[in-house]
Amino acid sequence: MGVRRIDWELCDGCEICVDYCPMDVLRMDRETNKVYIKYLRDCQGCFLCERECPQDAIYCFPVRERRIPLAW
Amino acid sequence: MSDVTHETDVLVIGGGIAGTFAAIKARESGAKRVLQVCKGNVGKSGCSAFAAGFFNVPLPTDDLDAMFKDMVRDGGYLRMQDRVQDHLEQAHLVMQDMMSYGVDFVRKDSGELERVPGWTRDLGLMFNGPNLMEAMRKASLEKGVEQVNRAMVTDFLTHDGRVVGAAGFDVMNGEFHIFKAGVTILASGMCRYKSLPPGQRDTTGDGTVAALRAGATVCDTESDFSLNNAFVAHWDIGPGMNMYVGQGGRLLNGRGERFMEKYDPVRKDRAIAGMRCLAMGLEVRQGKGPIYMDMTHLDPEQVGRIKKALPLASLMHQRAGFLVGDRFVKPIEWMITAPHAQVGLAVDRRFQSSLPGLFACGESAAAQAMTKSLGCAATSGVTAGVAAARYAQEAGEPQIDRAQVAELRERLYQPLQRKDGIEPDQVVLAVQEVVAPYTVLLIRHGERMKKAIAEVEDILKNQAPLLQAYDHHYLRMAIEASSMAKIAELQLKSALFRTESRVALREDYPYTDNVNWLKWINMKQEGENLKISTEDVPMGRYRFRPERPEHLHPLWQAAENIGAIKIEKGAVSWA
């Protein structure tokens, strides 16, 4: 699942996670000033957003969002 | 939408360690304006940001001659040996630079740098995951490098045969960017086909494909010394191979047997990545799969080192229930990745490509130029940055061809206008289905590769031109998918061309042929056709040469010794 939850009680809209995400998965909602998951399927599950969030508002889980063909 | 035009003396494409070093060194070498552009964020995306806590750096007190010999032999004697020498001489200076930028390598209580084993017999330094590139990013800014983030370069600008910059777009808001540059350094990395390890799914070879379109020559796209890597099979966990095997992790087959000693009796589990993946493939081919990584015997001190160097991967292991406290609680099923496609540009010792005005370093340069792994990428970036700054000083003012810019601009945005086209995911999956099976590019056969090439040509002809994008994020994904398909074509055609077993194994050509194949394979796009040619490795002026003219590949030999294969009529026959 990669990025699984952004706790809007904790998110203060600092956008650090948006800035960090290598896959452009996260976006800021200008109306609520909260970050949301816009392109979940492109999440690569790197956990950077969770690690960098100063509010500990993000939780990731290491399961793939998309099927990846395997070597065998 | 308006265009954004940048003018710079040195343009660096890519935000990893090679590009960041190139940018810093270009500034230090006198370039007034240096601009670094990244489709993600400098220092926070790409493979370097997820480098696995291990920096393989030789120190002057090490046995450099032995390392030199190992590096040449591990690269199948295809490496540029003058570049190997440059790397060995420069690496510790680069490490000192990094420490001056604030990179914290792990130290012992005494204050001395702690060196730990990784792959091979070499020792490396540990660092705390993403912190390394964060320090590099800040150093680049402090040196006066301008960073443009979230801009994906899609094409090079040329004038009278010289590269005079690049063009691309902002992946968030779609703005068209024009970069006019005296010299351009490509450092956007190789293609990993969006395969297993998290943190590496944004490297799709876009820069190489753009360079190929501009007329650059790519070199030996199939014989990277670590053609694959291996990670957790069914969870998104990784990377970290150096640390796992370095701290004592063991690979087991489905019968619980340690098998690496059969294939590499000296290094065993610490064999180079390519060797380890081939051995895994051979076990699976013999029906002894699946493969596990067993770290249950590691003591808390060893696990502690892994946690320190790999904070992200350790958290993933914890979440998945594999790591509890200071112990790994069960063996973890592992799998090899899709091939790494280091479709790098052919470069000289200073990392100048075949096109005037274009340099390439890191994994954007050929594997033969010793550019893979953090340390090698770093030294390549340093050399390229210094050389490119000199080029910019000597070259005249770049001229932009407005008609070319207009044409590139129009082509770039076409997927946004297409209706009822093809989803990027469809192309990504189609390419992965072709290249991921280990019997295609790891354990090879001409017939299987021909079939794969036909499939990729079909994707390139019938799917890639119809890619559609709903917005600028999907435009990025469409271009990445298209790049992956092109890279697969290059890699497969190059692999089919090499009729021997050297860095990978061929069932139909099981011998290493040092008489006919101490050659680099070069490829160039000419209209619709890929032109393939060879270039002799200049062994005459190199220090180390293979001892035997022709021999059965050591891994085929090992497989024969254990009765897994026979050689019949010059080809492999499975028992």
XYZ file of C-alpha atoms in Angstrom:
647
model
C 0.000 0.000 0.000
C 2.943 2.362 0.507
C 1.550 5.575 1.952
C -1.558 4.472 3.769
C -2.825 7.248 5.958
C -2.369 10.978 6.463
C -3.853 12.008 9.775
C -5.562 15.341 9.137
C -5.806 15.974 12.874
C -2.013 16.169 12.887
C -1.207 17.492 9.382
C -0.420 21.215 9.562
C 0.003 21.705 5.815
C 3.753 22.344 5.873
C 4.099 20.471 2.543
C 7.447 18.898 3.444
C 6.075 15.519 2.352
C 4.898 16.946 -0.984
C 8.368 18.343 -1.482
C 10.044 15.039 -0.629
C 7.883 12.568 -2.526
C 10.003 11.313 -5.458
C 6.918 10.114 -7.336
C 4.701 13.220 -6.991
C 2.056 11.175 -5.184
C 1.036 13.778 -2.614
C -0.690 17.112 -3.160
C -1.804 20.002 -1.020
C -5.502 20.779 -0.776
C -5.514 24.579 -0.742
C -9.002 24.786 0.735
C -8.369 22.669 3.819
C -4.600 23.330 4.026
C -4.076 19.552 4.367
C -2.062 17.135 2.261
C -3.862 14.297 0.522
C -2.841 11.223 -1.478
C -3.552 12.039 -5.108
C -1.739 9.363 -7.113
C -1.687 6.342 -4.800
C -0.934 3.854 -7.567
C 2.372 5.570 -8.292
C 3.544 5.412 -4.670
C 6.819 3.498 -4.574
C 6.582 2.733 -0.872
C 9.848 4.433 0.031
C 8.632 5.709 3.440
C 10.369 9.086 2.949
C 7.167 11.054 3.621
C 6.613 9.246 6.915
C 10.229 9.758 7.935
C 10.273 13.464 7.109
C 6.854 14.505 8.472
C 7.532 16.779 11.463
C 4.033 16.073 12.837
C 4.243 12.252 12.544
C 0.996 12.461 10.612
C 1.885 9.908 7.939
C 1.833 6.120 8.177
C 3.201 3.776 5.506
C 2.922 0.026 5.113
C 5.312 -2.024 2.951
C 2.845 -3.748 0.629
C 2.830 -3.056 -3.116
C 0.089 -0.960 -4.579
C 0.576 -2.424 -8.024
C 1.450 -5.846 -9.340
C 5.057 -6.132 -10.417
C 5.952 -9.093 -12.656
C 8.564 -11.189 -10.862
C 11.657 -13.006 -12.090
C 10.229 -16.474 -11.358
C 0.930 28.462 -20.609
C 4.157 30.446 -20.607
C 7.625 29.063 -21.233
C 10.387 29.370 -18.678
C 13.828 30.022 -20.133
C 17.043 29.463 -18.180
C 20.543 30.389 -19.281
C 23.558 28.780 -17.722
C 27.176 27.909 -18.382
C 26.874 24.340 -17.090
C 23.600 22.406 -17.024
C 23.499 19.266 -14.888
C 20.584 16.889 -15.367
C 19.943 14.693 -12.344
C 19.829 15.151 -8.585
C 21.804 12.141 -7.378
C 25.353 11.928 -6.147
C 26.982 12.038 -9.598
C 25.029 15.096 -10.716
C 25.433 16.899 -7.409
C 29.189 16.341 -7.370
C 29.403 17.401 -11.021
C 27.545 20.629 -10.217
C 29.695 21.407 -7.174
C 32.954 20.682 -8.991
C 31.913 22.704 -12.047
C 31.382 25.692 -9.746
C 34.699 25.113 -7.985
C 36.385 24.911 -11.400
C 35.295 28.411 -12.293
C 31.914 28.026 -13.989
C 29.960 31.158 -13.088
C 26.499 29.779 -13.593
C 25.701 26.143 -12.831
C 22.143 24.889 -12.934
C 21.053 21.472 -11.677
C 17.682 20.151 -12.824
C 15.886 17.107 -11.406
C 12.521 15.546 -12.210
C 12.158 14.821 -8.502
C 13.997 16.903 -5.995
C 17.792 17.233 -5.834
C 19.089 14.918 -3.123
C 15.661 13.599 -2.205
C 14.841 11.282 -5.087
C 16.511 8.819 -7.402
C 18.744 5.978 -6.297
C 21.337 7.989 -4.361
C 18.778 9.223 -1.849
C 18.004 5.579 -1.085
C 21.582 4.353 -1.221
C 21.845 1.561 1.231
C 23.928 3.061 4.005
C 27.166 1.722 2.593
C 29.859 3.753 0.880
C 32.494 1.610 -0.718
C 35.612 3.717 -0.713
C 39.215 2.558 -0.957
C 41.686 4.346 1.276
C 45.329 4.956 0.325
C 46.376 2.409 2.944
C 44.361 -0.363 1.247
C 45.860 -2.796 -1.233
C 44.855 -0.740 -4.272
C 46.509 -3.098 -6.741
C 44.419 -6.015 -5.489
C 41.278 -3.877 -5.688
C 42.201 -2.778 -9.199
C 42.566 -6.388 -10.265
C 39.272 -7.412 -8.619
C 37.372 -4.555 -10.240
C 38.702 -5.423 -13.680
C 38.035 -9.144 -13.280
C 34.548 -8.600 -11.797
C 33.747 -6.428 -14.798
C 34.669 -9.254 -17.157
C 37.770 -7.340 -18.361
C 35.489 -4.901 -20.159
C 36.187 -1.970 -17.888
C 38.057 1.140 -18.897
C 41.145 0.505 -16.816
C 42.399 4.089 -16.954
C 39.119 5.069 -15.338
C 39.447 2.318 -12.694
C 42.787 3.859 -11.798
C 41.297 7.376 -11.624
C 38.562 6.108 -9.334
C 40.945 4.369 -6.959
C 43.125 7.465 -6.758
C 40.280 9.930 -6.261
C 37.873 8.051 -4.019
C 39.350 8.987 -0.643
C 39.577 12.657 -1.680
C 35.911 12.538 -2.613
C 35.149 11.028 0.789
C 36.983 13.901 2.485
C 34.989 16.380 0.403
C 31.797 14.690 1.551
C 32.815 14.934 5.192
C 33.555 18.631 4.711
C 29.999 19.011 3.334
C 28.653 17.496 6.544
C 28.149 13.859 5.551
C 28.320 11.883 8.792
C 29.983 8.539 8.296
C 29.558 6.216 11.260
C 32.472 6.310 13.702
C 33.626 4.013 16.462
C 33.521 5.204 20.076
C 37.192 6.115 19.642
C 36.225 8.579 16.908
C 37.860 6.536 14.173
C 35.790 5.853 11.042
C 34.150 2.446 11.274
C 34.706 0.297 8.209
C 32.473 -2.693 7.688
C 32.328 -5.490 5.122
C 29.871 -5.394 2.232
C 30.018 -7.242 -1.058
C 33.415 -8.542 -2.060
C 36.324 -8.291 0.336
C 36.387 -4.509 0.305
C 35.406 -2.535 3.362
C 33.050 0.397 3.275
C 31.862 3.240 5.457
C 28.364 3.357 6.878
C 26.095 6.368 6.807
C 22.577 7.033 7.948
C 20.436 6.474 4.847
C 18.981 9.637 3.325
C 21.192 11.991 5.375
C 24.040 11.621 2.921
C 22.238 13.159 -0.028
C 20.662 15.812 2.184
C 24.171 17.027 3.035
C 25.139 16.900 -0.647
C 22.061 18.893 -1.647
C 22.853 21.614 0.851
C 26.499 21.713 -0.220
C 25.426 22.213 -3.825
C 23.246 25.180 -2.829
C 26.002 26.659 -0.654
C 28.411 26.499 -3.602
C 26.007 28.654 -5.576
C 24.427 25.992 -7.759
C 20.909 26.892 -8.865
C 18.535 23.959 -8.427
C 15.390 23.528 -10.503
C 13.245 20.761 -9.064
C 10.246 18.864 -10.464
C 11.363 19.612 -14.011
C 11.717 16.571 -16.245
C 14.143 16.948 -19.123
C 12.788 15.224 -22.196
C 15.086 16.379 -25.000
C 18.438 17.902 -25.761
C 18.793 21.063 -27.794
C 21.381 20.944 -30.545
C 22.952 23.419 -32.905
C 25.436 22.469 -35.644
C 25.950 19.093 -33.958
C 26.699 20.571 -30.527
C 24.436 20.057 -27.517
C 23.440 23.547 -26.353
C 21.090 22.672 -23.517
C 17.866 20.813 -22.950
C 14.107 21.161 -22.784
C 11.513 19.681 -20.501
C 8.479 20.430 -18.379
C 7.388 20.960 -14.802
C 5.736 17.710 -13.669
C 3.457 19.607 -11.280
C 2.182 22.549 -13.321
C 3.226 21.562 -16.839
C 5.256 24.673 -17.678
C 7.682 24.215 -20.562
C 11.314 24.779 -19.581
C 14.117 25.698 -21.958
C 17.655 25.387 -20.652
C 20.275 27.150 -22.761
C 23.694 25.900 -21.713
C 27.321 26.130 -22.743
C 27.759 22.524 -21.736
C 25.398 19.832 -20.457
C 26.137 16.967 -18.068
C 23.706 14.064 -18.082
C 23.463 12.350 -14.687
C 19.872 11.174 -14.524
C 20.766 7.524 -14.110
C 19.932 4.170 -15.586
C 16.664 2.301 -15.955
C 15.506 -0.116 -13.271
C 12.187 -0.889 -14.956
C 10.200 0.215 -11.879
C 11.079 -3.133 -10.351
C 11.364 -4.403 -6.774
C 13.199 -2.116 -4.407
C 11.230 0.898 -3.228
C 13.154 4.086 -3.839
C 14.341 3.056 -7.285
C 11.141 3.282 -9.293
C 11.787 6.741 -10.654
C 14.879 5.768 -12.620
C 13.622 4.959 -16.079
C 16.441 5.942 -18.412
C 14.726 9.077 -19.753
C 18.018 10.929 -20.182
C 19.624 8.148 -22.164
C 16.659 7.919 -24.508
C 16.757 11.693 -25.061
C 20.505 11.505 -25.747
C 20.002 8.650 -28.191
C 17.427 10.764 -30.039
C 19.950 13.607 -30.192
C 22.468 11.279 -31.834
C 24.604 10.085 -28.912
C 26.224 6.652 -28.845
C 25.332 4.287 -25.999
C 27.729 1.571 -24.939
C 27.377 -2.040 -23.813
C 23.944 -1.903 -22.346
C 23.826 -5.577 -21.460
C 26.996 -6.322 -19.601
C 26.721 -4.359 -16.410
C 28.683 -6.221 -13.749
C 25.699 -6.347 -11.450
C 22.993 -6.926 -13.973
C 20.362 -7.474 -11.315
C 20.056 -7.096 -7.628
C 17.890 -9.047 -5.231
C 15.378 -7.925 -2.632
C 12.391 -9.056 -0.653
C 10.046 -10.902 -3.011
C 6.525 -10.075 -1.929
C 6.867 -6.973 0.222
C 8.131 -3.526 -0.608
C 11.306 -3.643 1.445
C 14.774 -2.504 0.577
C 17.402 -1.735 -0.513
C 20.346 -2.820 1.656
C 22.171 -5.806 0.181
C 25.674 -4.663 1.177
C 24.688 -4.348 4.804
C 22.715 -7.613 4.977
C 25.412 -9.855 3.523
C 28.172 -7.771 5.073
C 26.770 -8.360 8.552
C 26.431 -12.075 7.905
C 23.099 -12.602 6.125
C 22.933 -15.950 4.326
C 21.093 -16.940 1.184
C 19.236 -20.251 1.400
C 17.467 -22.215 -1.296
C 14.049 -23.834 -0.909
C 15.669 -26.862 0.761
C 17.286 -24.685 3.399
C 20.751 -25.154 1.881
C 23.380 -22.422 1.684
C 24.154 -22.495 -2.009
C 26.446 -19.544 -2.672
C 29.570 -21.528 -1.746
C 28.953 -23.800 -4.741
C 29.209 -20.864 -7.124
C 31.658 -18.539 -5.415
C 33.630 -20.601 -2.866
C 35.721 -17.623 -1.775
C 33.230 -14.790 -1.338
C 30.135 -16.965 -0.816
C 27.173 -14.750 0.139
C 29.355 -11.692 -0.286
C 29.858 -12.327 -3.993
C 29.287 -9.374 -6.295
C 25.631 -8.743 -6.984
C 25.669 -10.118 -10.508
C 27.244 -13.388 -9.413
C 24.798 -13.749 -6.549
C 21.801 -13.192 -8.808
C 23.088 -15.670 -11.370
C 23.561 -18.245 -8.619
C 20.001 -17.619 -7.405
C 18.763 -18.070 -10.948
C 20.685 -21.316 -11.384
C 19.212 -22.721 -8.159
C 15.691 -21.836 -9.241
C 16.297 -23.300 -12.705
C 17.285 -26.582 -11.009
C 13.985 -26.610 -9.154
C 15.540 -25.609 -5.831
C 13.632 -22.381 -5.336
C 12.400 -20.244 -3.801
C 15.286 -18.268 -2.339
C 15.444 -16.908 1.202
C 17.608 -14.403 3.000
C 18.280 -15.676 6.494
C 19.369 -13.112 9.068
C 17.864 -14.843 12.115
C 21.329 -15.674 13.492
C 22.563 -12.077 13.532
C 23.300 -10.752 16.988
C 21.891 -7.455 18.299
C 25.141 -5.656 17.505
C 24.977 -6.701 13.844
C 21.283 -5.864 13.622
C 22.079 -2.531 15.277
C 24.509 -1.679 12.465
C 21.862 -2.543 9.885
C 19.335 -0.326 11.664
C 21.794 2.552 11.838
C 22.689 2.406 8.147
C 19.234 1.474 6.857
C 16.609 3.368 8.855
C 13.942 3.138 6.155
C 14.437 -0.522 5.241
C 14.561 -1.434 8.947
C 11.246 0.294 9.549
C 9.789 -1.631 6.594
C 11.117 -4.920 8.002
C 9.524 -4.068 11.347
C 6.164 -3.212 9.820
C 6.155 -6.498 7.895
C 6.925 -8.427 11.094
C 10.358 -9.682 9.965
C 12.327 -7.593 12.444
C 11.233 -7.628 16.083
C 13.388 -5.684 18.521
C 16.993 -6.599 17.806
C 16.284 -9.831 15.948
C 15.184 -10.945 12.515
C 12.599 -13.565 13.414
C 12.340 -15.607 10.198
C 14.024 -16.138 6.846
C 12.568 -13.785 4.213
C 11.737 -14.849 0.682
C 13.870 -12.963 -1.788
C 13.690 -12.493 -5.525
C 15.948 -10.976 -8.131
C 14.905 -7.640 -9.578
C 14.256 -6.925 -13.214
C 17.598 -6.315 -14.904
C 19.363 -3.078 -14.214
C 19.705 -1.476 -17.589
C 22.745 0.705 -17.404
C 22.257 1.979 -20.886
C 24.921 4.559 -20.409
C 26.477 6.824 -22.965
C 29.830 5.922 -24.444
C 32.280 8.286 -22.765
C 36.003 8.923 -22.603
C 38.089 9.120 -19.464
C 36.841 12.681 -18.825
C 33.224 11.620 -19.366
C 32.777 13.481 -22.635
C 30.148 11.689 -24.741
C 30.200 11.225 -28.501
C 28.293 14.518 -28.884
C 30.160 17.839 -28.478
C 28.780 19.741 -25.514
C 27.410 16.666 -23.756
C 29.054 14.858 -20.853
C 27.579 11.908 -18.939
C 28.448 10.600 -15.495
C 27.073 8.296 -12.824
C 24.836 5.614 -14.213
C 24.124 7.762 -17.272
C 27.596 6.846 -18.468
C 28.493 3.352 -19.603
C 29.068 0.767 -16.882
C 32.509 0.214 -18.428
C 33.505 3.666 -17.167
C 33.163 2.440 -13.544
C 30.163 4.546 -12.703
C 27.901 2.226 -10.757
C 27.627 2.361 -6.958
C 27.768 5.456 -4.853
C 31.550 5.779 -4.693
C 32.113 5.267 -8.413
C 29.264 7.608 -9.309
C 30.794 10.251 -7.022
C 34.248 10.136 -8.610
C 32.711 10.144 -12.088
C 30.727 13.270 -11.195
C 33.835 15.028 -9.929
C 35.773 14.302 -13.122
C 32.855 15.229 -15.366
C 32.203 18.481 -13.506
C 35.802 19.651 -13.812
C 36.055 18.667 -17.497
C 32.703 20.174 -18.422
C 33.532 23.503 -16.764
C 36.648 23.683 -18.922
C 34.617 22.838 -22.020
C 32.169 25.651 -21.244
C 34.991 28.159 -20.910
C 36.447 27.221 -24.288
C 33.253 26.713 -26.279
C 31.536 29.709 -27.813
C 28.146 31.131 -26.874
C 25.417 28.497 -27.449
C 22.836 29.243 -30.130
C 19.276 28.007 -29.735
C 17.379 26.745 -32.765
C 13.875 28.181 -32.245
C 12.293 25.837 -34.784
C 13.712 22.840 -32.945
C 12.357 24.109 -29.636
C 8.892 24.569 -31.132
C 8.922 21.062 -32.574
C 10.022 19.451 -29.297
C 7.424 21.439 -27.405
C 4.641 20.247 -29.661
C 5.691 16.592 -29.494
C 6.099 16.662 -25.706
C 2.497 17.596 -24.945
C 0.835 15.287 -27.482
C -0.160 12.607 -24.905
C -2.277 15.276 -23.155
C -4.341 15.833 -26.274
C -4.871 12.150 -27.057
C -8.245 10.595 -26.272
C -8.842 6.844 -26.076
C -5.124 6.275 -26.005
C -3.084 3.812 -23.966
C -2.497 4.122 -20.214
C 1.112 4.422 -18.998
C 0.458 1.455 -16.680
C -0.303 -0.746 -19.660
C 3.070 -0.043 -21.245
C 4.946 -0.324 -17.932
C 3.430 -3.754 -17.278
C 3.993 -4.902 -20.845
C 7.695 -4.000 -20.666
C 8.083 -5.581 -17.223
C 6.477 -8.806 -18.456
C 9.122 -8.973 -21.178
C 12.267 -8.168 -19.181
C 11.492 -9.448 -15.664
C 11.691 -13.252 -16.204
C 15.168 -14.401 -15.196
C 15.396 -16.607 -18.268
C 15.477 -13.595 -20.592
C 18.383 -11.345 -19.611
C 20.042 -13.210 -16.728
C 20.177 -16.804 -17.981
C 19.940 -16.111 -21.687
C 19.203 -17.931 -24.894
C 19.149 -16.373 -28.354
C 15.701 -17.714 -29.169
C 14.155 -16.334 -25.978
C 15.780 -12.953 -26.533
C 14.532 -12.822 -30.140
C 11.000 -13.431 -28.895
C 11.439 -10.700 -26.260
C 12.764 -8.276 -28.880
C 9.708 -8.912 -31.074
C 7.474 -8.151 -28.096
C 9.313 -4.935 -27.268
C 9.280 -3.819 -30.893
C 5.539 -4.340 -30.871
C 5.204 -2.191 -27.726
C 7.351 0.525 -29.310
C 5.408 0.456 -32.562
C 1.844 -0.093 -31.413
C 1.594 1.116 -27.819
C 4.171 3.788 -26.984
C 3.038 6.208 -29.750
C -0.505 6.073 -28.372
C 0.304 6.803 -24.730
C -2.130 9.229 -23.209
C -1.940 11.466 -20.167
C -4.782 12.967 -18.126
C -2.577 15.617 -16.555
C 1.084 16.550 -16.153
C 1.698 13.841 -13.587
C 0.501 11.263 -16.072
C 2.575 12.941 -18.768
C 5.621 12.151 -16.676
C 4.415 8.559 -16.253
C 3.796 8.263 -20.008
C 7.316 9.440 -20.824
C 8.794 7.089 -18.225
C 6.861 4.171 -19.710
C 8.012 5.073 -23.186
C 11.637 5.360 -21.997
C 11.439 1.920 -20.401
C 10.303 0.356 -23.667
C 13.152 1.952 -25.614
C 15.701 0.933 -22.994
C 14.443 -2.662 -23.144
C 15.023 -2.663 -26.894
C 18.597 -1.414 -26.459
C 19.391 -3.865 -23.715
C 17.926 -6.909 -25.451
C 19.507 -6.175 -28.825
C 22.867 -5.609 -27.235
C 22.527 -8.838 -25.222
C 21.595 -10.852 -28.304
C 24.583 -9.413 -30.151
C 27.079 -10.651 -27.550
C 27.509 -14.316 -28.501
C 29.333 -15.477 -25.394
C 28.874 -15.847 -21.628
C 30.754 -13.111 -19.832
C 28.847 -11.030 -17.328
C 25.597 -12.904 -17.929
C 25.092 -16.545 -18.904
C 24.036 -17.722 -22.359
C 22.828 -21.280 -22.774
C 23.632 -21.177 -26.483
C 27.105 -19.658 -25.991
C 28.381 -20.931 -22.629
C 32.015 -19.980 -23.171
C 33.787 -16.741 -22.316
C 35.486 -15.800 -25.563
C 38.476 -13.554 -24.948
C 39.623 -13.883 -28.546
C 36.587 -12.345 -30.212
C 34.688 -10.597 -27.454
C 36.988 -8.276 -25.562
C 34.825 -5.669 -27.214
C 32.357 -2.980 -26.313
C 29.052 -2.948 -28.143
C 28.045 0.534 -29.276
C 24.578 1.525 -30.426
C 23.336 4.587 -32.228
C 19.909 5.511 -33.528
C 19.848 6.164 -37.272
C 16.338 6.986 -38.374
C 14.178 3.978 -37.567
C 17.163 1.688 -37.132
C 19.525 0.991 -34.286
C 23.026 0.747 -35.647
C 25.115 -1.751 -33.684
C 28.899 -1.786 -33.878
C 31.779 -3.028 -31.789
C 34.885 -1.350 -30.472
C 37.927 -3.273 -29.286
C 38.748 -2.851 -25.610
C 42.279 -1.387 -25.789
C 43.824 -4.296 -23.884
C 47.277 -3.475 -25.272
C 47.618 -0.477 -22.986
C 45.807 -1.956 -20.000
C 47.450 -3.494 -16.934
C 45.303 -6.566 -16.457
C 44.338 -9.077 -19.127
C 42.461 -12.354 -18.928
C 44.709 -15.378 -18.586
C 42.897 -17.786 -20.902
C 41.771 -17.173 -24.492
C 38.552 -19.126 -24.045
C 36.962 -21.012 -21.177
C 33.623 -22.269 -19.958
C 32.081 -19.494 -17.850
C 32.944 -20.227 -14.185
C 29.270 -20.415 -13.210
C 28.462 -22.836 -16.009
C 31.517 -24.776 -14.823
C 30.139 -24.814 -11.286
C 26.741 -25.928 -12.588
C 28.414 -28.723 -14.571
C 30.425 -29.795 -11.542
C 27.277 -30.323 -9.492
C 25.600 -32.186 -12.341
C 23.008 -29.506 -13.121
C 24.042 -29.127 -16.751
C 26.038 -30.795 -19.502
C 27.761 -29.114 -22.411
C 26.610 -30.735 -25.633
C 27.580 -29.475 -29.086
C 28.862 -26.254 -27.563
C 25.608 -25.443 -25.781
C 24.110 -25.995 -22.354
C 21.818 -28.924 -21.829
C 19.954 -29.055 -18.508
C 20.080 -32.289 -16.506
